[in-house]
């Protein structure tokens, strides 16, 4: 049985998108590895805040029906550069029982392990659902601060939370809470004012893609982030055009009866600008920062299915995600998404007729050696295809039909291609300078 300190995967919870024929052997191997990672490794593999992605990678491979040997091999490759957590300080754990002293440890990676033990103890007393409702979804100062931190670090804490909820693993949820607690809270300077400026819970009069179009036409906002900014959201958008960003973001709202449709819309919009942000004649590459918006999208389908999470909080979570994605788009210089790059793409290994057209793509991503970003992207794309299919006649959904499979081919081909795996800040010409030109046959 899975607990706040023990990972135990079950074939009854294989993920929002998963392949058939996941074996008990793979479940056992993944559980063993996730337990080792839980006990032996910090959530950051260095003191600069670079994230440990092992849980994401292993759970994604497991959902994609990877064999125990593949799961083990990928883990061995990525555990080599992890670091151990700091020893637990009992006086800190005591302080964390009261919010007045709990808060002084927030934002400091040194206390990750203390936060982890704190949240595990709380879960043992109350259950993980009650802990999440108290610490993240209660709507008070403490919870709003933690919810803001969930959206920090380019969405890594909420991605981690999503994995824990999707696979029903309290230990992973405890890691996510501790991870959020040691992230910064500067996203609150955008998310909270945008919420205040909106009409929460009311149907939006504008789609996300129409707002993307408006953002791209707003030169002050699109040029607010500079190439040499240390963080193009924090130091660019939120400093040079905060009011403009809030104005656009606050216009996207969700009503409770729209949750499934708006989850699909959010997913489609993120895929639209992530897949379309190409720079011909340069080789196909996906933007590293945009990619996280796609990778995170799958978990919002899982959030909708949680009976312990109120409708109001489901609405709020989704509105924040859509607004985050609008800001992320603007922060990379708002490149025009080129749909022809998707529709005209010639895959390296076209899908064979008959069988699962994604089958070989998933096989390749299991063999591909990275920290899990590629496999997460591919699973999120396949999931997006499923949830967006009912809405393809809606103009707010610009990715449709065969484009999804095309994007799957583009993603796996691009990471296997030469040069950097990802382009970073795709709207800037400087980002593409090191990328190779395509062969003339592809132009």
XYZ file of C-alpha atoms in Angstrom, residues 54-397:
344
model
C 13.799 11.104 -11.699
C 10.231 10.718 -10.412
C 8.833 12.373 -13.559
C 10.939 10.221 -15.855
C 10.293 6.892 -14.171
C 6.534 7.419 -13.865
C 6.310 8.477 -17.513
C 8.280 5.454 -18.694
C 6.089 3.239 -16.518
C 2.916 4.721 -18.069
C 4.377 4.122 -21.520
C 4.823 0.418 -20.698
C 8.608 0.439 -20.482
C 10.293 -2.787 -19.435
C 12.025 -3.107 -16.056
C 15.413 -3.070 -17.812
C 14.676 0.237 -19.567
C 13.392 1.773 -16.339
C 16.543 0.648 -14.499
C 18.897 1.828 -17.246
C 17.373 5.297 -17.409
C 17.527 5.595 -13.632
C 21.186 4.581 -13.469
C 22.033 7.268 -15.984
C 20.315 10.043 -14.025
C 21.039 9.096 -10.430
C 24.782 9.596 -10.957
C 24.613 13.380 -10.576
C 22.039 13.610 -7.751
C 22.952 14.755 -4.256
C 21.690 13.643 -0.846
C 19.265 15.758 1.182
C 20.396 17.764 4.182
C 20.025 16.002 7.550
C 16.745 16.728 9.317
C 16.861 19.290 12.112
C 14.384 18.406 14.873
C 14.138 22.017 16.027
C 13.127 23.048 12.509
C 10.487 20.304 12.406
C 9.101 21.661 15.668
C 9.013 25.181 14.229
C 7.112 23.986 11.185
C 4.109 23.012 13.293
C 3.161 26.698 13.626
C 2.732 28.895 10.552
C 4.401 31.873 12.215
C 7.642 29.890 12.305
C 6.899 27.565 9.341
C 7.044 30.532 6.994
C 10.603 31.552 7.894
C 11.962 28.406 6.210
C 10.107 28.924 2.929
C 12.152 29.466 -0.218
C 15.337 27.874 1.149
C 16.436 24.602 -0.457
C 18.418 23.707 2.667
C 15.133 22.794 4.357
C 13.733 20.505 1.673
C 14.196 17.382 3.788
C 12.649 19.043 6.851
C 9.628 20.086 4.804
C 9.361 16.562 3.378
C 9.261 14.975 6.834
C 6.831 17.659 8.046
C 4.368 16.962 5.259
C 4.717 13.210 5.700
C 3.858 13.558 9.378
C 0.850 15.714 8.524
C -0.330 13.151 5.978
C 0.014 10.317 8.459
C -2.335 12.231 10.784
C -4.854 13.650 8.289
C -4.472 11.940 4.917
C -2.894 13.505 1.857
C -6.141 14.990 0.548
C -6.744 16.948 3.762
C -3.131 18.151 3.798
C -3.407 19.467 0.253
C -6.671 21.218 1.062
C -5.101 22.844 4.122
C -1.713 23.815 2.695
C -2.538 24.596 -0.950
C -6.266 24.986 -1.547
C -7.657 26.616 1.597
C -7.657 30.135 0.162
C -5.941 31.718 3.176
C -2.543 33.414 3.306
C -0.655 30.181 3.971
C -2.344 28.231 1.179
C -2.183 31.008 -1.401
C 1.532 31.396 -0.760
C 2.051 27.665 -1.346
C -0.164 27.666 -4.441
C 1.937 30.489 -5.886
C 5.092 28.494 -5.167
C 3.537 25.508 -6.972
C 3.710 27.628 -10.122
C 7.359 28.565 -9.528
C 10.416 26.988 -11.098
C 8.818 26.779 -14.563
C 5.964 24.676 -13.153
C 8.141 21.928 -11.674
C 6.373 21.768 -8.279
C 2.905 21.456 -9.797
C 4.193 18.941 -12.338
C 5.520 16.897 -9.423
C 2.192 17.271 -7.609
C 0.409 16.178 -10.760
C 2.416 12.976 -10.950
C 1.675 12.212 -7.311
C -2.056 12.728 -7.731
C -2.248 11.022 -11.124
C -0.584 7.859 -9.818
C -2.104 8.159 -6.314
C 1.254 8.225 -4.526
C 1.258 10.185 -1.250
C 5.069 10.041 -1.006
C 5.384 11.833 -4.361
C 2.778 14.361 -3.208
C 4.851 14.989 -0.070
C 7.889 15.587 -2.291
C 5.857 18.056 -4.345
C 4.755 20.002 -1.276
C 8.318 20.140 0.031
C 9.553 21.163 -3.407
C 7.009 23.975 -3.620
C 7.967 25.151 -0.138
C 11.594 25.697 -1.167
C 10.739 27.584 -4.371
C 10.427 31.347 -4.715
C 7.081 33.126 -4.613
C 7.584 35.906 -7.169
C 4.973 34.411 -9.510
C 2.457 35.757 -6.991
C 3.196 39.287 -8.177
C 1.493 38.286 -11.418
C -0.964 35.491 -10.616
C -2.704 37.175 -7.685
C -3.239 40.593 -9.335
C -4.396 38.883 -12.543
C -6.955 36.950 -10.518
C -8.097 40.112 -8.735
C -8.534 41.894 -12.077
C -10.627 39.041 -13.501
C -14.181 37.845 -12.981
C -13.444 34.379 -11.561
C -15.803 31.574 -12.457
C -17.445 33.442 -15.317
C -17.209 32.276 -18.944
C -14.370 33.923 -20.822
C -15.272 36.047 -23.814
C -11.880 35.378 -25.406
C -10.032 32.167 -26.153
C -6.420 31.618 -25.197
C -5.321 31.619 -28.830
C -7.049 34.944 -29.489
C -5.211 36.359 -26.467
C -1.950 34.921 -27.832
C -2.634 36.814 -31.052
C -3.252 40.043 -29.139
C -0.111 39.585 -27.055
C 1.942 39.072 -30.203
C 0.592 42.347 -31.643
C 1.377 44.249 -28.429
C 4.948 45.323 -29.085
C 5.558 46.710 -25.615
C 4.650 43.375 -24.041
C 6.301 41.177 -26.653
C 9.530 43.170 -26.366
C 9.464 43.455 -22.564
C 11.768 40.478 -22.054
C 15.346 41.070 -23.177
C 17.789 38.451 -24.355
C 20.178 39.142 -21.482
C 17.550 38.982 -18.718
C 18.452 36.413 -16.095
C 14.831 35.285 -15.951
C 12.657 36.580 -18.756
C 9.437 36.399 -16.731
C 10.702 37.811 -13.440
C 13.177 40.346 -14.836
C 11.452 41.110 -18.142
C 7.670 40.755 -18.402
C 6.880 41.463 -14.747
C 9.176 44.499 -14.606
C 8.736 46.222 -17.982
C 5.115 45.365 -18.830
C 3.331 44.032 -15.716
C 0.081 45.927 -16.304
C -0.131 44.798 -19.907
C 0.448 41.170 -18.943
C -2.196 41.327 -16.229
C -4.645 42.969 -18.648
C -4.457 40.071 -21.101
C -4.183 37.271 -18.547
C -7.194 38.420 -16.529
C -9.426 38.092 -19.587
C -9.210 34.285 -19.592
C -11.675 32.832 -17.134
C -13.380 29.480 -16.612
C -16.854 28.655 -15.339
C -17.445 25.398 -13.435
C -19.500 23.887 -16.269
C -16.612 24.467 -18.712
C -13.850 22.643 -16.863
C -13.312 19.778 -19.302
C -13.599 21.959 -22.393
C -11.301 24.642 -20.978
C -8.750 22.026 -19.914
C -8.647 20.891 -23.525
C -8.414 24.512 -24.717
C -5.481 25.203 -22.376
C -3.710 22.077 -23.641
C -4.343 22.899 -27.286
C -3.093 26.469 -26.943
C 0.125 25.410 -25.201
C 0.798 22.804 -27.892
C -0.018 25.355 -30.612
C 2.661 27.839 -29.607
C 5.165 25.216 -28.451
C 5.056 23.140 -31.625
C 4.650 26.129 -33.926
C 7.554 28.180 -32.533
C 9.951 27.151 -35.307
C 12.538 29.211 -37.152
C 13.016 28.044 -40.764
C 15.450 27.355 -42.300
C 16.838 26.180 -38.936
C 16.329 22.577 -37.844
C 13.156 21.696 -35.949
C 13.549 22.241 -32.213
C 11.048 22.714 -29.379
C 11.428 25.558 -26.909
C 12.596 24.333 -23.500
C 10.422 26.729 -21.501
C 7.279 26.365 -23.623
C 7.646 22.594 -23.434
C 7.003 22.682 -19.696
C 3.583 24.243 -20.302
C 2.691 21.243 -22.477
C 4.217 18.703 -20.103
C 2.165 20.115 -17.223
C -1.132 20.067 -19.136
C -1.861 16.355 -18.677
C -2.232 16.704 -14.913
C -5.166 19.070 -15.177
C -7.245 16.167 -16.448
C -6.237 14.294 -13.289
C -7.104 17.264 -11.074
C -10.634 17.358 -12.517
C -11.254 13.793 -11.334
C -10.416 14.412 -7.672
C -13.579 14.339 -5.531
C -11.795 15.976 -2.577
C -10.909 19.085 -4.618
C -13.702 21.664 -4.775
C -15.108 22.933 -8.067
C -13.914 26.405 -7.125
C -10.354 25.204 -6.704
C -10.472 23.255 -9.962
C -11.540 26.469 -11.691
C -8.838 28.477 -9.948
C -6.075 26.004 -10.783
C -7.026 25.978 -14.448
C -7.315 29.756 -14.693
C -3.860 30.127 -13.157
C -2.413 27.599 -15.587
C -3.882 29.398 -18.611
C -2.555 32.731 -17.372
C 0.860 31.230 -16.676
C 0.958 29.974 -20.257
C 0.085 33.396 -21.671
C 2.909 34.977 -19.675
C 5.332 32.244 -20.698
C 4.462 32.835 -24.351
C 5.131 36.576 -24.059
C 8.400 36.001 -22.183
C 10.096 34.377 -25.192
C 9.366 37.309 -27.538
C 5.964 35.967 -28.704
C 7.029 34.096 -31.864
C 4.308 33.557 -34.448
C 3.309 29.857 -34.378
C 3.809 28.416 -37.866
C 1.192 25.740 -38.463
C 2.689 24.911 -41.865
C 5.808 23.699 -40.035
C 3.597 21.065 -38.445
C 1.371 20.121 -41.371
C 4.251 19.958 -43.885
C 6.668 18.064 -41.652
C 8.295 14.940 -43.117
C 8.976 12.431 -40.309
C 12.267 10.561 -40.122
C 10.339 7.333 -39.497
C 6.756 7.733 -40.788
C 4.139 5.776 -38.848
C 3.338 2.459 -40.474
C -0.186 1.648 -41.579
C -2.024 -0.510 -39.087
C -1.347 -0.755 -35.391
C -0.718 2.166 -33.069
C 0.702 5.105 -35.080
C 2.384 6.350 -31.889
C 3.911 2.950 -31.088
C 7.340 3.410 -32.595
C 7.525 6.994 -31.277
C 6.995 5.760 -27.715
C 9.508 2.969 -28.237
C 12.117 5.483 -29.345
C 11.435 7.786 -26.405
C 11.971 4.873 -24.005
C 15.377 4.294 -25.564
C 16.286 7.984 -25.762
C 18.721 9.024 -23.033
C 17.739 12.215 -21.265
C 16.249 13.279 -17.931
C 12.650 12.644 -18.962
C 11.604 15.871 -20.676
C 11.164 14.174 -24.054
C 9.013 11.313 -22.805
C 6.865 13.713 -20.779
C 6.330 15.849 -23.882
C 5.315 12.884 -26.012
C 2.885 11.501 -23.431
C 1.329 14.955 -23.006
C 0.924 15.299 -26.789
C -0.789 11.914 -27.072
C -3.074 12.826 -24.182
C -3.812 16.198 -25.781
C -4.939 14.488 -28.961
C -7.472 12.459 -26.965
C -9.002 15.265 -24.917
C -9.118 17.801 -27.766
C -10.787 15.501 -30.307
C -14.378 16.423 -29.278
C -13.697 20.128 -29.842
C -11.949 20.135 -33.212
C -14.701 22.196 -34.824
C -14.044 25.049 -32.393
C -11.834 27.855 -33.737
C -10.121 28.103 -30.341
C -8.436 24.765 -31.125
